[in-house]
mmCIF file of C-alpha atoms in Angstrom:
data_model
loop_
_atom_site.group_PDB
_atom_site.id
_atom_site.type_symbol
_atom_site.label_atom_id
_atom_site.label_comp_id
_atom_site.label_asym_id
_atom_site.label_seq_id
_atom_site.Cartn_x
_atom_site.Cartn_y
_atom_site.Cartn_z
ATOM 1 C CA MET A 1 52.080 -22.144 8.023
ATOM 2 C CA THR A 2 49.587 -20.530 10.397
ATOM 3 C CA SER A 3 50.124 -17.293 12.124
ATOM 4 C CA HIS A 4 47.745 -15.739 14.695
ATOM 5 C CA ILE A 5 46.383 -12.261 15.041
ATOM 6 C CA PRO A 6 45.228 -11.494 18.670
ATOM 7 C CA ALA A 7 41.866 -9.502 19.034
ATOM 8 C CA ARG A 8 42.110 -5.807 19.614
ATOM 9 C CA ALA A 9 40.017 -4.251 22.068
ATOM 10 C CA ALA A 10 36.650 -5.944 21.972
ATOM 11 C CA ASN A 11 34.608 -2.785 21.429
ATOM 12 C CA THR A 12 37.149 -1.151 19.091
ATOM 13 C CA LEU A 13 35.661 -1.206 15.518
ATOM 14 C CA PRO A 14 36.986 -0.164 12.175
ATOM 15 C CA ALA A 15 36.043 3.259 10.781
ATOM 16 C CA HIS A 16 32.903 2.610 8.479
ATOM 17 C CA SER A 17 31.392 5.297 6.351
ATOM 18 C CA GLY A 18 28.746 4.706 3.618
ATOM 19 C CA GLY A 19 30.288 7.560 1.653
ATOM 20 C CA ALA A 20 28.669 10.698 0.612
ATOM 21 C CA GLY A 21 25.938 11.890 2.873
ATOM 22 C CA SER A 22 27.293 10.632 5.987
ATOM 23 C CA ASP A 23 27.068 14.056 7.801
ATOM 24 C CA VAL A 24 23.888 15.250 5.941
ATOM 25 C CA VAL A 25 20.977 16.383 8.002
ATOM 26 C CA LEU A 26 17.526 16.011 6.531
ATOM 27 C CA GLU A 27 14.380 17.818 7.554
ATOM 28 C CA LEU A 28 12.019 14.994 8.252
ATOM 29 C CA GLY A 29 8.741 16.878 8.473
ATOM 30 C CA ASP A 30 5.493 15.270 9.374
ATOM 31 C CA LEU A 31 5.828 11.439 9.467
ATOM 32 C CA GLY A 32 2.265 10.802 9.790
ATOM 33 C CA PRO A 33 0.300 8.988 12.450
ATOM 34 C CA TRP A 34 1.953 5.433 11.994
ATOM 35 C CA ARG A 35 4.030 4.124 14.687
ATOM 36 C CA PRO A 36 6.176 1.051 14.981
ATOM 37 C CA ARG A 37 5.922 -1.588 17.547
ATOM 38 C CA LEU A 38 9.557 -2.799 16.909
ATOM 39 C CA VAL A 39 12.624 -0.960 15.608
ATOM 40 C CA ALA A 40 15.087 -3.060 13.492
ATOM 41 C CA THR A 41 18.374 -1.332 12.532
ATOM 42 C CA ASP A 42 21.567 -2.081 10.795
ATOM 43 C CA LEU A 43 24.593 -1.160 12.836
ATOM 44 C CA ASP A 44 27.745 -0.107 10.783
ATOM 45 C CA GLY A 45 27.103 2.719 8.436
ATOM 46 C CA THR A 46 23.477 3.217 9.994
ATOM 47 C CA LEU A 47 23.092 3.416 13.652
ATOM 48 C CA LEU A 48 26.785 3.795 14.452
ATOM 49 C CA THR A 49 29.153 6.732 13.553
ATOM 50 C CA SER A 50 32.071 6.351 11.386
ATOM 51 C CA LYS A 51 34.232 5.600 14.274
ATOM 52 C CA GLY A 52 31.960 2.607 15.188
ATOM 53 C CA THR A 53 30.377 4.193 18.284
ATOM 54 C CA VAL A 54 26.867 4.816 19.503
ATOM 55 C CA SER A 55 26.500 8.730 19.923
ATOM 56 C CA ASP A 56 24.928 10.086 23.050
ATOM 57 C CA ARG A 57 21.946 11.291 20.938
ATOM 58 C CA THR A 58 21.501 7.803 19.389
ATOM 59 C CA ARG A 59 21.680 6.061 22.763
ATOM 60 C CA ALA A 60 19.238 8.444 24.286
ATOM 61 C CA ALA A 61 16.675 7.745 21.398
ATOM 62 C CA MET A 62 17.166 3.996 21.772
ATOM 63 C CA ASP A 63 16.440 4.171 25.444
ATOM 64 C CA ALA A 64 13.331 6.395 24.845
ATOM 65 C CA SER A 65 12.185 3.864 22.336
ATOM 66 C CA TRP A 66 12.514 0.947 24.867
ATOM 67 C CA ALA A 67 11.000 3.143 27.550
ATOM 68 C CA ALA A 68 7.905 3.504 25.270
ATOM 69 C CA GLY A 69 7.598 -0.178 24.904
ATOM 70 C CA VAL A 70 9.210 -0.428 21.400
ATOM 71 C CA PRO A 71 12.316 -2.861 21.352
ATOM 72 C CA VAL A 72 15.281 -2.033 19.241
ATOM 73 C CA VAL A 73 16.672 -4.909 17.512
ATOM 74 C CA GLY A 74 20.276 -4.658 15.941
ATOM 75 C CA VAL A 75 20.417 -6.665 12.698
ATOM 76 C CA THR A 76 24.127 -7.001 11.433
ATOM 77 C CA GLY A 77 26.605 -8.869 9.292
ATOM 78 C CA ARG A 78 28.882 -9.014 12.084
ATOM 79 C CA GLY A 79 29.716 -12.477 13.295
ATOM 80 C CA PRO A 80 29.428 -14.086 16.787
ATOM 81 C CA ARG A 81 33.153 -13.216 17.501
ATOM 82 C CA LEU A 82 31.827 -9.708 17.622
ATOM 83 C CA LEU A 83 28.901 -10.362 19.895
ATOM 84 C CA ASP A 84 30.363 -8.384 22.911
ATOM 85 C CA SER A 85 30.476 -5.324 20.703
ATOM 86 C CA VAL A 86 27.049 -5.829 19.439
ATOM 87 C CA ARG A 87 25.732 -6.383 23.026
ATOM 88 C CA THR A 88 27.382 -3.149 24.040
ATOM 89 C CA THR A 89 26.019 -1.207 21.089
ATOM 90 C CA LEU A 90 22.466 -2.658 22.041
ATOM 91 C CA GLY A 91 22.877 -1.797 25.770
ATOM 92 C CA GLY A 92 22.634 -5.675 26.397
ATOM 93 C CA ARG A 93 18.822 -5.657 25.823
ATOM 94 C CA GLY A 94 16.561 -7.613 23.473
ATOM 95 C CA VAL A 95 17.540 -9.842 20.467
ATOM 96 C CA ALA A 96 20.698 -9.251 18.197
ATOM 97 C CA VAL A 97 20.668 -10.693 14.724
ATOM 98 C CA LEU A 98 24.149 -11.518 13.636
ATOM 99 C CA ALA A 99 25.931 -13.046 10.534
ATOM 100 C CA GLN A 100 23.301 -11.641 7.998
ATOM 101 C CA GLY A 101 20.537 -13.540 9.966
ATOM 102 C CA GLY A 102 22.501 -16.921 10.441
ATOM 103 C CA PHE A 103 23.211 -16.363 14.147
ATOM 104 C CA VAL A 104 20.533 -15.018 16.419
ATOM 105 C CA VAL A 105 20.950 -14.207 20.200
ATOM 106 C CA ASP A 106 18.597 -13.377 22.890
ATOM 107 C CA LEU A 107 20.630 -10.932 24.909
ATOM 108 C CA ASP A 108 18.497 -10.805 27.965
ATOM 109 C CA ARG A 109 18.727 -14.649 28.356
ATOM 110 C CA ASP A 110 22.115 -15.112 26.776
ATOM 111 C CA GLU A 111 20.430 -17.717 24.554
ATOM 112 C CA VAL A 112 21.292 -18.586 20.974
ATOM 113 C CA LEU A 113 18.093 -18.818 19.113
ATOM 114 C CA ARG A 114 19.468 -19.669 15.641
ATOM 115 C CA THR A 115 22.768 -20.840 14.132
ATOM 116 C CA VAL A 116 22.968 -22.052 10.618
ATOM 117 C CA GLY A 117 25.964 -23.434 8.605
ATOM 118 C CA LEU A 118 26.799 -24.250 5.022
ATOM 119 C CA PRO A 119 28.352 -27.543 4.424
ATOM 120 C CA ARG A 120 31.971 -27.350 3.346
ATOM 121 C CA GLU A 121 31.405 -29.093 -0.042
ATOM 122 C CA GLN A 122 28.594 -26.771 -0.852
ATOM 123 C CA ALA A 123 30.703 -23.699 0.116
ATOM 124 C CA GLN A 124 33.651 -25.005 -2.030
ATOM 125 C CA ALA A 125 31.336 -25.664 -4.927
ATOM 126 C CA VAL A 126 30.044 -22.021 -4.808
ATOM 127 C CA VAL A 127 33.464 -20.508 -4.511
ATOM 128 C CA ASP A 128 34.646 -22.480 -7.433
ATOM 129 C CA ALA A 129 31.737 -21.222 -9.503
ATOM 130 C CA ILE A 130 32.301 -17.625 -8.653
ATOM 131 C CA GLU A 131 36.041 -17.912 -9.332
ATOM 132 C CA ALA A 132 35.134 -19.312 -12.757
ATOM 133 C CA VAL A 133 33.842 -16.002 -13.796
ATOM 134 C CA THR A 134 35.847 -13.625 -11.567
ATOM 135 C CA GLY A 135 39.225 -15.091 -11.496
ATOM 136 C CA GLU A 136 41.054 -15.905 -8.279
ATOM 137 C CA LEU A 137 39.656 -14.397 -5.059
ATOM 138 C CA VAL A 138 41.035 -14.131 -1.532
ATOM 139 C CA LEU A 139 39.051 -15.909 1.165
ATOM 140 C CA ALA A 140 38.151 -15.641 4.791
ATOM 141 C CA VAL A 141 35.637 -17.884 6.722
ATOM 142 C CA GLU A 142 33.325 -17.682 9.527
ATOM 143 C CA ASP A 143 33.816 -21.213 10.916
ATOM 144 C CA ALA A 144 31.178 -23.624 11.973
ATOM 145 C CA ASP A 145 27.407 -23.737 12.738
ATOM 146 C CA THR A 146 27.732 -24.230 16.549
ATOM 147 C CA GLN A 147 28.244 -21.413 19.137
ATOM 148 C CA GLY A 148 31.353 -22.861 20.680
ATOM 149 C CA ALA A 149 33.257 -23.420 17.227
ATOM 150 C CA ALA A 150 31.960 -20.125 15.941
ATOM 151 C CA LEU A 151 33.874 -18.339 18.727
ATOM 152 C CA SER A 152 37.199 -19.886 17.544
ATOM 153 C CA PRO A 153 39.564 -17.582 15.590
ATOM 154 C CA LEU A 154 38.524 -16.363 12.134
ATOM 155 C CA ARG A 155 39.955 -18.256 9.253
ATOM 156 C CA VAL A 156 41.788 -15.720 6.823
ATOM 157 C CA GLN A 157 43.807 -16.281 3.847
ATOM 158 C CA HIS A 158 47.124 -14.298 3.585
ATOM 159 C CA GLY A 159 46.478 -10.997 2.028
ATOM 160 C CA PHE A 160 42.789 -10.672 2.858
ATOM 161 C CA ASP A 161 43.159 -7.534 5.080
ATOM 162 C CA TRP A 162 40.242 -8.364 7.622
ATOM 163 C CA PRO A 163 38.841 -5.143 9.006
ATOM 164 C CA TYR A 164 37.384 -6.102 12.244
ATOM 165 C CA PRO A 165 38.956 -6.432 15.998
ATOM 166 C CA GLU A 166 38.581 -10.059 16.355
ATOM 167 C CA PRO A 167 41.203 -13.038 16.624
ATOM 168 C CA ALA A 168 42.159 -14.462 13.343
ATOM 169 C CA ASP A 169 44.311 -17.257 12.069
ATOM 170 C CA LEU A 170 46.289 -16.244 8.854
ATOM 171 C CA LEU A 171 46.331 -19.426 6.680
ATOM 172 C CA PRO A 172 47.350 -20.674 3.114
ATOM 173 C CA ARG A 173 44.607 -20.810 0.678
ATOM 174 C CA HIS A 174 44.098 -24.567 0.680
ATOM 175 C CA GLU A 175 43.599 -24.406 4.635
ATOM 176 C CA VAL A 176 41.004 -21.591 4.860
ATOM 177 C CA LEU A 177 38.001 -23.595 4.493
ATOM 178 C CA PRO A 178 37.573 -25.978 7.472
ATOM 179 C CA PRO A 179 36.419 -29.553 7.372
ATOM 180 C CA GLY A 180 32.999 -28.834 8.882
ATOM 181 C CA PRO A 181 30.205 -26.355 8.004
ATOM 182 C CA VAL A 182 30.667 -22.505 7.793
ATOM 183 C CA LEU A 183 28.564 -19.664 8.826
ATOM 184 C CA LYS A 184 29.796 -17.753 5.684
ATOM 185 C CA VAL A 185 32.664 -17.197 3.288
ATOM 186 C CA PHE A 186 34.062 -13.808 2.602
ATOM 187 C CA LEU A 187 35.403 -13.132 -1.004
ATOM 188 C CA ARG A 188 37.707 -10.269 -2.021
ATOM 189 C CA SER A 189 39.033 -9.373 -5.409
ATOM 190 C CA GLU A 190 42.076 -7.480 -6.200
ATOM 191 C CA THR A 191 40.519 -6.067 -9.444
ATOM 192 C CA LEU A 192 36.793 -6.037 -9.050
ATOM 193 C CA GLY A 193 34.635 -3.635 -7.043
ATOM 194 C CA GLN A 194 32.232 -5.078 -4.620
ATOM 195 C CA ASP A 195 29.011 -4.265 -6.663
ATOM 196 C CA GLU A 196 30.761 -5.790 -9.779
ATOM 197 C CA LEU A 197 31.915 -8.774 -7.823
ATOM 198 C CA LEU A 198 28.456 -9.259 -6.354
ATOM 199 C CA ALA A 199 26.682 -9.100 -9.841
ATOM 200 C CA LEU A 200 29.082 -11.747 -11.089
ATOM 201 C CA ALA A 201 28.702 -13.944 -8.297
ATOM 202 C CA ARG A 202 24.817 -13.735 -8.352
ATOM 203 C CA SER A 203 24.979 -14.579 -11.910
ATOM 204 C CA VAL A 204 26.466 -18.037 -11.069
ATOM 205 C CA THR A 205 24.941 -18.786 -7.694
ATOM 206 C CA ASP A 206 21.588 -20.635 -7.401
ATOM 207 C CA PRO A 207 19.775 -19.229 -4.257
ATOM 208 C CA SER A 208 18.632 -22.400 -3.295
ATOM 209 C CA VAL A 209 22.288 -23.425 -2.862
ATOM 210 C CA ALA A 210 23.674 -20.117 -1.306
ATOM 211 C CA GLU A 211 22.920 -16.602 -0.649
ATOM 212 C CA VAL A 212 25.417 -13.907 -1.813
ATOM 213 C CA THR A 213 25.550 -10.179 -0.565
ATOM 214 C CA HIS A 214 27.847 -7.307 0.422
ATOM 215 C CA ALA A 215 27.893 -5.022 3.469
ATOM 216 C CA GLY A 216 30.015 -2.208 1.900
ATOM 217 C CA LEU A 217 33.256 -3.490 3.257
ATOM 218 C CA GLY A 218 35.027 -4.108 0.053
ATOM 219 C CA PHE A 219 34.168 -7.941 -0.177
ATOM 220 C CA ILE A 220 31.080 -10.221 -0.877
ATOM 221 C CA GLU A 221 29.729 -12.793 1.504
ATOM 222 C CA VAL A 222 28.578 -16.298 0.736
ATOM 223 C CA LEU A 223 25.888 -17.636 3.127
ATOM 224 C CA PRO A 224 23.532 -20.683 3.606
ATOM 225 C CA PRO A 225 20.478 -20.690 1.404
ATOM 226 C CA SER A 226 17.697 -18.342 2.691
ATOM 227 C CA ILE A 227 19.986 -16.805 5.312
ATOM 228 C CA THR A 228 19.438 -13.046 4.997
ATOM 229 C CA LYS A 229 18.587 -10.225 7.475
ATOM 230 C CA ALA A 230 14.944 -10.774 6.665
ATOM 231 C CA SER A 231 14.973 -14.491 7.780
ATOM 232 C CA GLY A 232 16.967 -13.375 10.894
ATOM 233 C CA LEU A 233 14.590 -10.505 11.849
ATOM 234 C CA ALA A 234 11.754 -13.042 11.507
ATOM 235 C CA VAL A 235 13.315 -14.955 14.381
ATOM 236 C CA ALA A 236 13.506 -11.699 16.496
ATOM 237 C CA LEU A 237 9.925 -10.855 15.540
ATOM 238 C CA GLU A 238 8.625 -14.200 16.763
ATOM 239 C CA ARG A 239 10.535 -13.592 20.075
ATOM 240 C CA PHE A 240 8.666 -10.365 20.689
ATOM 241 C CA GLY A 241 5.362 -11.288 19.022
ATOM 242 C CA VAL A 242 5.469 -8.436 16.520
ATOM 243 C CA ALA A 243 4.349 -8.675 12.972
ATOM 244 C CA LEU A 244 6.472 -7.174 10.079
ATOM 245 C CA SER A 245 3.695 -4.708 9.398
ATOM 246 C CA ASP A 246 4.604 -2.987 12.671
ATOM 247 C CA VAL A 247 8.270 -2.801 11.941
ATOM 248 C CA LEU A 248 10.532 0.254 11.356
ATOM 249 C CA VAL A 249 13.624 -0.839 9.742
ATOM 250 C CA PHE A 250 16.753 1.281 8.982
ATOM 251 C CA GLY A 251 19.704 0.248 6.475
ATOM 252 C CA ASP A 252 22.390 1.495 4.196
ATOM 253 C CA MET A 253 23.850 -1.439 2.175
ATOM 254 C CA PRO A 254 22.696 -4.270 -0.149
ATOM 255 C CA ASN A 255 22.733 -6.789 2.749
ATOM 256 C CA ASP A 256 19.916 -4.710 4.229
ATOM 257 C CA LEU A 257 17.567 -5.075 1.235
ATOM 258 C CA PRO A 258 15.984 -8.456 2.052
ATOM 259 C CA MET A 259 14.702 -7.050 5.349
ATOM 260 C CA ILE A 260 13.726 -3.710 3.703
ATOM 261 C CA ALA A 261 11.713 -5.564 0.987
ATOM 262 C CA ALA A 262 9.977 -7.840 3.618
ATOM 263 C CA VAL A 263 8.977 -4.881 5.703
ATOM 264 C CA ASN A 264 7.794 -3.026 2.749
ATOM 265 C CA GLU A 265 5.850 -5.852 1.377
ATOM 266 C CA ALA A 266 3.913 -6.226 4.861
ATOM 267 C CA GLY A 267 3.111 -2.641 5.129
ATOM 268 C CA GLY A 268 5.831 -1.618 7.700
ATOM 269 C CA ARG A 269 8.102 1.275 7.220
ATOM 270 C CA SER A 270 11.749 1.284 5.796
ATOM 271 C CA VAL A 271 14.197 4.163 6.048
ATOM 272 C CA ALA A 272 17.502 4.697 4.298
ATOM 273 C CA VAL A 273 20.253 6.897 5.775
ATOM 274 C CA ALA A 274 21.422 9.539 3.586
ATOM 275 C CA ASN A 275 24.816 7.701 3.089
ATOM 276 C CA ALA A 276 23.276 4.607 1.770
ATOM 277 C CA HIS A 277 24.000 2.530 -1.176
ATOM 278 C CA PRO A 278 21.963 3.772 -4.311
ATOM 279 C CA ALA A 279 19.970 0.304 -4.235
ATOM 280 C CA VAL A 280 18.926 0.950 -0.583
ATOM 281 C CA LEU A 281 18.029 4.571 -1.373
ATOM 282 C CA ALA A 282 15.842 3.302 -4.047
ATOM 283 C CA ALA A 283 14.265 0.607 -2.178
ATOM 284 C CA ALA A 284 13.462 2.226 1.293
ATOM 285 C CA THR A 285 10.108 4.112 1.621
ATOM 286 C CA GLY A 286 11.663 6.941 3.649
ATOM 287 C CA ARG A 287 15.003 8.761 4.232
ATOM 288 C CA THR A 288 16.695 10.218 7.213
ATOM 289 C CA GLY A 289 20.093 12.000 7.782
ATOM 290 C CA GLY A 290 23.505 10.231 7.566
ATOM 291 C CA HIS A 291 24.944 8.000 10.176
ATOM 292 C CA ASP A 292 27.420 10.837 11.330
ATOM 293 C CA ALA A 293 24.528 13.109 11.651
ATOM 294 C CA ASP A 294 22.465 10.867 13.981
ATOM 295 C CA GLY A 295 20.062 10.094 11.273
ATOM 296 C CA VAL A 296 18.339 7.161 13.204
ATOM 297 C CA ALA A 297 18.128 9.029 16.343
ATOM 298 C CA ARG A 298 16.575 12.002 14.572
ATOM 299 C CA TYR A 299 13.914 9.807 13.034
ATOM 300 C CA LEU A 300 13.035 8.098 16.291
ATOM 301 C CA GLU A 301 12.847 11.461 18.038
ATOM 302 C CA ALA A 302 10.324 12.696 15.365
ATOM 303 C CA LEU A 303 8.333 9.682 15.922
ATOM 304 C CA GLN A 304 8.453 9.989 19.680
ATOM 305 C CA GLN A 305 7.177 13.675 19.667
#
């Protein structure tokens, strides 16, 4: 039996905190002569406060970056059903990378630049392989690889406890996966933490078949192969004509690691907020304050001086 959960207010987002360090203020010191030609930032836990809002200080820093000719690109795990909230966060400008890179939109032109789906059979095979080592999991699905279908209600198994303010259909387990392709599958365990679940999933998932990651929300995500924030960011960079070596990237969770690694390898600059996951703190070349202390804004301000 299907029940329907209506969307809450379009821009009301769940509380999200990366944990310890959220309100830490760091002295940045001299950041050197390097300056970016584009800023790419994660949203939840990085750019946004724990209430899911853009602070006045962050908004002013983003506006100043645009005024200086440096675009600000949002790179998020949120799916296309949350596009309006992403558009509001970014001031309706530039390019937004959603669904961990699987759905990319030019906000100025209201044009979808990329949408990639994982065939149902492939998704089912990956889920089966993961459950063989984790035990039974609870599922939710971002449905379809076309813009119109991607805006239909999220498909959520009873008991998943979906955190975002979007319409959702609660379904029995055997109906959660749709007949067609999916943008991504979410997997939640009642017994395993997200890091342990991710490690087990990666141990049995061939990257040529699917990508797996997590965004710090208590569950992992299964995506089409090669779909990461790095590949989504590449679409945005092509639009702006900017090289990875000229990118400043901010992040906080394992789903940010691919774009951090790509920017690092190219000679750009990566910055972790103080509340970031240990893996992100280790991978980033720089650090700023927590997301509740305007860490991204403070870093941008220091560069703009």
